[in-house]
Coordinates of C-alpha atoms in Angstrom, one line a residue:
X24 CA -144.4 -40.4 26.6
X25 CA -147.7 -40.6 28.3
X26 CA -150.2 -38.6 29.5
X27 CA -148.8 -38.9 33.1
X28 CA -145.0 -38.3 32.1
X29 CA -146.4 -35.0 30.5
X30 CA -148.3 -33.9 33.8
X31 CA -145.3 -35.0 35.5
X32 CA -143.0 -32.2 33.1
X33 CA -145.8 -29.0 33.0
X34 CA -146.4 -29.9 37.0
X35 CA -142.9 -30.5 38.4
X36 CA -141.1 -29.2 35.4
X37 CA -139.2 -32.3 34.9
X38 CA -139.5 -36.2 34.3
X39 CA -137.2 -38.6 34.4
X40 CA -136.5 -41.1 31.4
X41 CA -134.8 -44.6 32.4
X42 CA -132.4 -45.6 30.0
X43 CA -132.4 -43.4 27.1
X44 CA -129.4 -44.3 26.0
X45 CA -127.9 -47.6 25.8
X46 CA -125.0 -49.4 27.0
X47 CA -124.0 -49.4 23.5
X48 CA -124.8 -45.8 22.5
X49 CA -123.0 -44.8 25.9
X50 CA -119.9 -47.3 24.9
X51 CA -119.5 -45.4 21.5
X52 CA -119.4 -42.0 23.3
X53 CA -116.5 -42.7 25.3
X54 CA -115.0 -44.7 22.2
X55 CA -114.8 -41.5 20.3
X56 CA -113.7 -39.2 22.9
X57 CA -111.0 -41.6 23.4
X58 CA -110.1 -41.2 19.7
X59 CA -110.0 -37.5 20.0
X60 CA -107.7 -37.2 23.3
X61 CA -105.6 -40.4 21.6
X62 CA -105.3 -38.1 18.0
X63 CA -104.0 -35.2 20.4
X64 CA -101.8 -37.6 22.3
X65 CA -100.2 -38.9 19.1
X66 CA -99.8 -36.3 17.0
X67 CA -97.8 -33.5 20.1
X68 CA -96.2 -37.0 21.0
X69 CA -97.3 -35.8 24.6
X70 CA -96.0 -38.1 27.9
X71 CA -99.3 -40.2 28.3
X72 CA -99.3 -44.2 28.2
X73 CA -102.7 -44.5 25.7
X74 CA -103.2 -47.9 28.0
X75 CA -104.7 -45.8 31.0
X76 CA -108.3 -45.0 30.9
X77 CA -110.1 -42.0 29.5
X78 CA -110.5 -40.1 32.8
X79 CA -106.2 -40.5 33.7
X80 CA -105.9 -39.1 30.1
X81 CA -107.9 -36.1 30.1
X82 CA -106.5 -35.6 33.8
X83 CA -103.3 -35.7 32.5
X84 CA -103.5 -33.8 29.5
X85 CA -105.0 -30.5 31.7
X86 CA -101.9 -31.1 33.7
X87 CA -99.4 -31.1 30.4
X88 CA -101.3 -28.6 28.3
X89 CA -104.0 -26.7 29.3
X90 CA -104.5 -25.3 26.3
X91 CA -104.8 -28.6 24.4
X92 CA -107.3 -29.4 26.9
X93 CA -109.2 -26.9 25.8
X94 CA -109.3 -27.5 22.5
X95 CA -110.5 -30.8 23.3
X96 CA -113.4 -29.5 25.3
X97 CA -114.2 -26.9 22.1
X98 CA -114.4 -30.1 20.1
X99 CA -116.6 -32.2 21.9
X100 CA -120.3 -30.8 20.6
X101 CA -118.9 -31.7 16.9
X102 CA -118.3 -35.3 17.4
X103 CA -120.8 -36.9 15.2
X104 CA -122.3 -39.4 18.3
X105 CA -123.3 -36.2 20.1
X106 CA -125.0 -35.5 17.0
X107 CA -126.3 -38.3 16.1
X108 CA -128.4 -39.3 19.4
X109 CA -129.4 -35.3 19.8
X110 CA -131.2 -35.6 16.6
X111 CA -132.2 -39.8 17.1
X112 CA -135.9 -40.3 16.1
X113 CA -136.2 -41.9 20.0
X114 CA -135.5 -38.4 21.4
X115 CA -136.7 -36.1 19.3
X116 CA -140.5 -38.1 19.6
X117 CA -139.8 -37.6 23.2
X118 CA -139.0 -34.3 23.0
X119 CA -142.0 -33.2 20.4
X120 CA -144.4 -35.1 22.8
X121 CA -143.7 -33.3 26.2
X122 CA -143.4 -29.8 24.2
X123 CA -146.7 -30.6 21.7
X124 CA -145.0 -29.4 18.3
X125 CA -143.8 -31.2 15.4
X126 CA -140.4 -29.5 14.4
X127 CA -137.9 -28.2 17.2
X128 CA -134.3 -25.9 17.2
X129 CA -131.7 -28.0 18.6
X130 CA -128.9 -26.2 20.5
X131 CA -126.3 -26.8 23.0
X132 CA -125.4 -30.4 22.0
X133 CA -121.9 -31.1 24.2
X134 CA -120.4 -33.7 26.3
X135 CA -119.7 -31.6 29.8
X136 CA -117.4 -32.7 32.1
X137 CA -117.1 -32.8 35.9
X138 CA -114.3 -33.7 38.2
X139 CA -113.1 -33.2 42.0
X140 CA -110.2 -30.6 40.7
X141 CA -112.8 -28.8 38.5
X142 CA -114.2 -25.3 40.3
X143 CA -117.2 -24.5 37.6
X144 CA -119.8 -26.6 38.6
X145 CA -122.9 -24.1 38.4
X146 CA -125.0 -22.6 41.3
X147 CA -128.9 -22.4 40.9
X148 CA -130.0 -20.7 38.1
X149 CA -132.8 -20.6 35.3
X150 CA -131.4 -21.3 31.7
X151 CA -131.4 -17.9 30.0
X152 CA -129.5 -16.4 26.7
X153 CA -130.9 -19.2 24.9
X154 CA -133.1 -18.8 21.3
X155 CA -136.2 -19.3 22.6
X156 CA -138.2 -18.6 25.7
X157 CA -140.1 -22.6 26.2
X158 CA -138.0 -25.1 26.0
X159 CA -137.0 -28.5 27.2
X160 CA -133.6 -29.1 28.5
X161 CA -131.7 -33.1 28.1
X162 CA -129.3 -33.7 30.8
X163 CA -127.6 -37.3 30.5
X164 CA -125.4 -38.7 32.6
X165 CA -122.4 -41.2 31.1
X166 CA -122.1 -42.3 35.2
X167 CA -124.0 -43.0 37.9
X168 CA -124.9 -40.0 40.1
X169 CA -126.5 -39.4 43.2
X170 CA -126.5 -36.7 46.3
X171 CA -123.4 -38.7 47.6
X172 CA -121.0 -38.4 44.6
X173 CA -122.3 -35.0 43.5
X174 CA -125.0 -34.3 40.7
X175 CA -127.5 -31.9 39.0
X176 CA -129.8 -30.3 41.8
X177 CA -133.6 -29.0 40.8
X178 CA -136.4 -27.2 42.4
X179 CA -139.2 -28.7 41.5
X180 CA -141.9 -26.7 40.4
X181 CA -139.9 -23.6 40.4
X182 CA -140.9 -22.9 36.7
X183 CA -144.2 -22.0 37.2
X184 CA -142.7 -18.5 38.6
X185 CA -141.7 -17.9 35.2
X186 CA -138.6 -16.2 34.8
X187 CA -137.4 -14.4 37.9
X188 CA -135.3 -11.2 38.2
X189 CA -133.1 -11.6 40.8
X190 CA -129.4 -10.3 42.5
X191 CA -126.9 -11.5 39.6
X192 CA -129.7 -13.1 37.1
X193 CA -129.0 -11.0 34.6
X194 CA -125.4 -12.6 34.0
X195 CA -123.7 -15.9 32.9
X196 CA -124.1 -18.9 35.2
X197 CA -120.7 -19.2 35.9
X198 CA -120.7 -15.7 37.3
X199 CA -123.4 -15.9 39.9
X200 CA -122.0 -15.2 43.2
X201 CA -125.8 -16.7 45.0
X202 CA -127.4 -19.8 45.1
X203 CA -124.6 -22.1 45.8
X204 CA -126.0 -25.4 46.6
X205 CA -123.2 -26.1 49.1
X206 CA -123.9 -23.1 51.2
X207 CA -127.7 -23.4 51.1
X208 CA -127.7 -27.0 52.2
X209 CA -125.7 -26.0 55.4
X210 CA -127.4 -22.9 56.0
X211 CA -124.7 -20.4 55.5
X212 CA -125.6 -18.3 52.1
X213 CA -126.5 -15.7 53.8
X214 CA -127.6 -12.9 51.0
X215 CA -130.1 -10.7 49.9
X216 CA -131.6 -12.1 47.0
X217 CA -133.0 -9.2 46.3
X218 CA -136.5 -10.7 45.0
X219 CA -138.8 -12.1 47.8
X220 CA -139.7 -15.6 45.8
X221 CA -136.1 -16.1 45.1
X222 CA -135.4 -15.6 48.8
X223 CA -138.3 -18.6 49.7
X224 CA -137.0 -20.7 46.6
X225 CA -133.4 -20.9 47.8
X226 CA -133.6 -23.3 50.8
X227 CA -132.3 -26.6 51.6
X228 CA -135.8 -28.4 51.6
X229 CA -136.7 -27.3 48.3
X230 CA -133.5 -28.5 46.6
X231 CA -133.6 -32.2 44.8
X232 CA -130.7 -34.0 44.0
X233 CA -131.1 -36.0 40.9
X234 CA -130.0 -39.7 41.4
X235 CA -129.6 -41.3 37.7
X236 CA -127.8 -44.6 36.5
X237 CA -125.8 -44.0 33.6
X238 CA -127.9 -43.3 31.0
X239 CA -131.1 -41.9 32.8
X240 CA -132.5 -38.6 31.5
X241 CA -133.6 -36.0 33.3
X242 CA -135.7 -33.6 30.9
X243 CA -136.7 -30.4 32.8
X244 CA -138.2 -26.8 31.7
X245 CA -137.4 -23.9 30.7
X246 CA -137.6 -21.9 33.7
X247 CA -136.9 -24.2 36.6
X248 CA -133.8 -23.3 38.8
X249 CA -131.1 -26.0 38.5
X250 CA -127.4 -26.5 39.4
X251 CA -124.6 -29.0 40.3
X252 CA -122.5 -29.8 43.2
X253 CA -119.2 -31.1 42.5
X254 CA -117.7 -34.3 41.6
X255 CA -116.7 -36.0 44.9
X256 CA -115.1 -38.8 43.3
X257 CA -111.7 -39.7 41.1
X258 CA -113.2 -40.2 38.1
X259 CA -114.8 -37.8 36.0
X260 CA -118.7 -37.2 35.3
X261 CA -119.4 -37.3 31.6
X262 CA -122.5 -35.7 30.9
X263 CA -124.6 -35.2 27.8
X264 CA -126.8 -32.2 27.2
X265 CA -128.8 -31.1 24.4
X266 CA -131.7 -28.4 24.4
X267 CA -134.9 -28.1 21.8
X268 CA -137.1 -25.3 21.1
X269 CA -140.6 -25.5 19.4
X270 CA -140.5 -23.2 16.6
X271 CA -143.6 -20.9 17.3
X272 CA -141.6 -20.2 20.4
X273 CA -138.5 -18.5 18.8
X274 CA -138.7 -14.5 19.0
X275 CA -135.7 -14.4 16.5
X276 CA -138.5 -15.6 13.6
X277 CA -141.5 -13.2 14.8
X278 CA -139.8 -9.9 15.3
X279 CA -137.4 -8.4 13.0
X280 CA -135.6 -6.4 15.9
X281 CA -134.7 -9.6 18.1
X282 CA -131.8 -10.7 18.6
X283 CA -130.8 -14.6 17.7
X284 CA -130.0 -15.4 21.7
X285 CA -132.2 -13.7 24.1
X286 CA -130.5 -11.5 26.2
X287 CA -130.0 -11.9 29.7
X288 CA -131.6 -8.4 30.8
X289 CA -134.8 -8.7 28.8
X290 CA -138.0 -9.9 30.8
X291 CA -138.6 -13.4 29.2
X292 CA -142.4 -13.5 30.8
X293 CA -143.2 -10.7 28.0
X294 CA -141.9 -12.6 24.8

């Protein structure tokens, strides 16, 4: 990291990182989640030829056994690739550079997935419930994306409002009922935000959509609104994510009364 990729990250709140993983580290991913769904094929003697790909397995094992399925997903932040590359001297130097400290928290390590059939891809939002209130945020795609086959959608600069209280902020993601990217980019969310930046924020020529070859890292801040649109194709979007936090930035170490995960109602600019 230079001195330009970090004015890039404090200014826009994110930089991009061409190839941080390999062709090879991204082969050994998909080798290991293929053992996993094989291991689960094998050992309920489910229906599913091993020959197809990955994606037609995991497709078909929702279809078979949901529940299975899940247990899959629980799995994936313990497979010990996930592990390895969150904790890889190549991006934790990144990582220490564009936040300026020498140890970090690691949380959230996971392989997500994406497909067409799949509802929970997430409106805009800022990345809250977390341990600490500065961090940096590693989002990896295993495929190519782009605006055309559905990706990860910023607002640049958006950070530097710091965190934002706002109609439905103070709950999960996956529970906001505002700031759906579809509806925005065609005009039709038509709510009250509720906070008067939010309102200004939340429009079509503000939104970016990420386009990344497999592999490309986008690293973005705390604070800055983010979200996905769906998968428009028939494969799935495999998608790494990691998140680090500097020490001196973790309230759970400073103040005996905090809580290990920052709640969502507490006013993050004051910690």
């Amino acid at each position: 990291m230079n001195n330009k990729n970090l004015n890039e990250f404090n200014e826009k709140g994110f930089v991009i990182v061409k190839n941080l993983f390999s062709k090879s580290e991204i082969k050994l991913i998909y080798s290991q989640l293929e053992q996993m769904i094989d291991t689960i094929i094998d050992y309920n003697g489910l229906p599913i030829n091993k020959k197809i790909t990955l994606d037609n397995k995991y497709l078909l094992l929702q279809k078979i056994s949901p529940k299975l399925k899940s247990h899959f997903y629980d799995m994936l932040p313990y497979i010990d690739c996930v592990n390895n590359l969150t904790s890889s001297k190549k991006i934790l130097n990144i990582i220490k550079s564009l936040l300026s400290c020498k140890a970090v928290f690691i949380t959230g390590q996971v392989i997500r997935l994406d497909h067409k059939s799949d509802k929970r891809h997430l409106p805009l939002h800022q990345e809250l419930n977390n341990i600490s209130n500065d961090f940096a945020l590693v989002w990896v795609p295993l495929v190519d994306v782009n605006k055309k086959t559905g990706t990860l959608c910023v607002i640049p600069e958006s950070h530097k409002y710091g965190h934002l209280i706002y109609k439905d902020s103070k709950k999960e993601a996956q529970y906001h009922k505002v700031g759906i990217i579809n509806k925005i980019m065609k005009n039709k969310e038509k709510i009250d935000y509720q906070n008067s930046i939010v309102k200004k924020l939340f429009h079509k020529k503000n939104i970016y959509h990420v386009n990344l070859k497999a592999g490309d890292a986008m690293i973005f801040k705390t604070f800055m609104f983010h979200g996905s649109t769906p998968f428009n194709s028939n494969k799935i979007r495999w998608t790494f994510l990691s998140t680090f936090h500097p020490i001196q930035k973790t309230p759970y170490l400073r103040d005996t009364k905090a809580k290990l995960h920052i709640p969502y109602d507490v006013d993050y600019n004051k910690l």
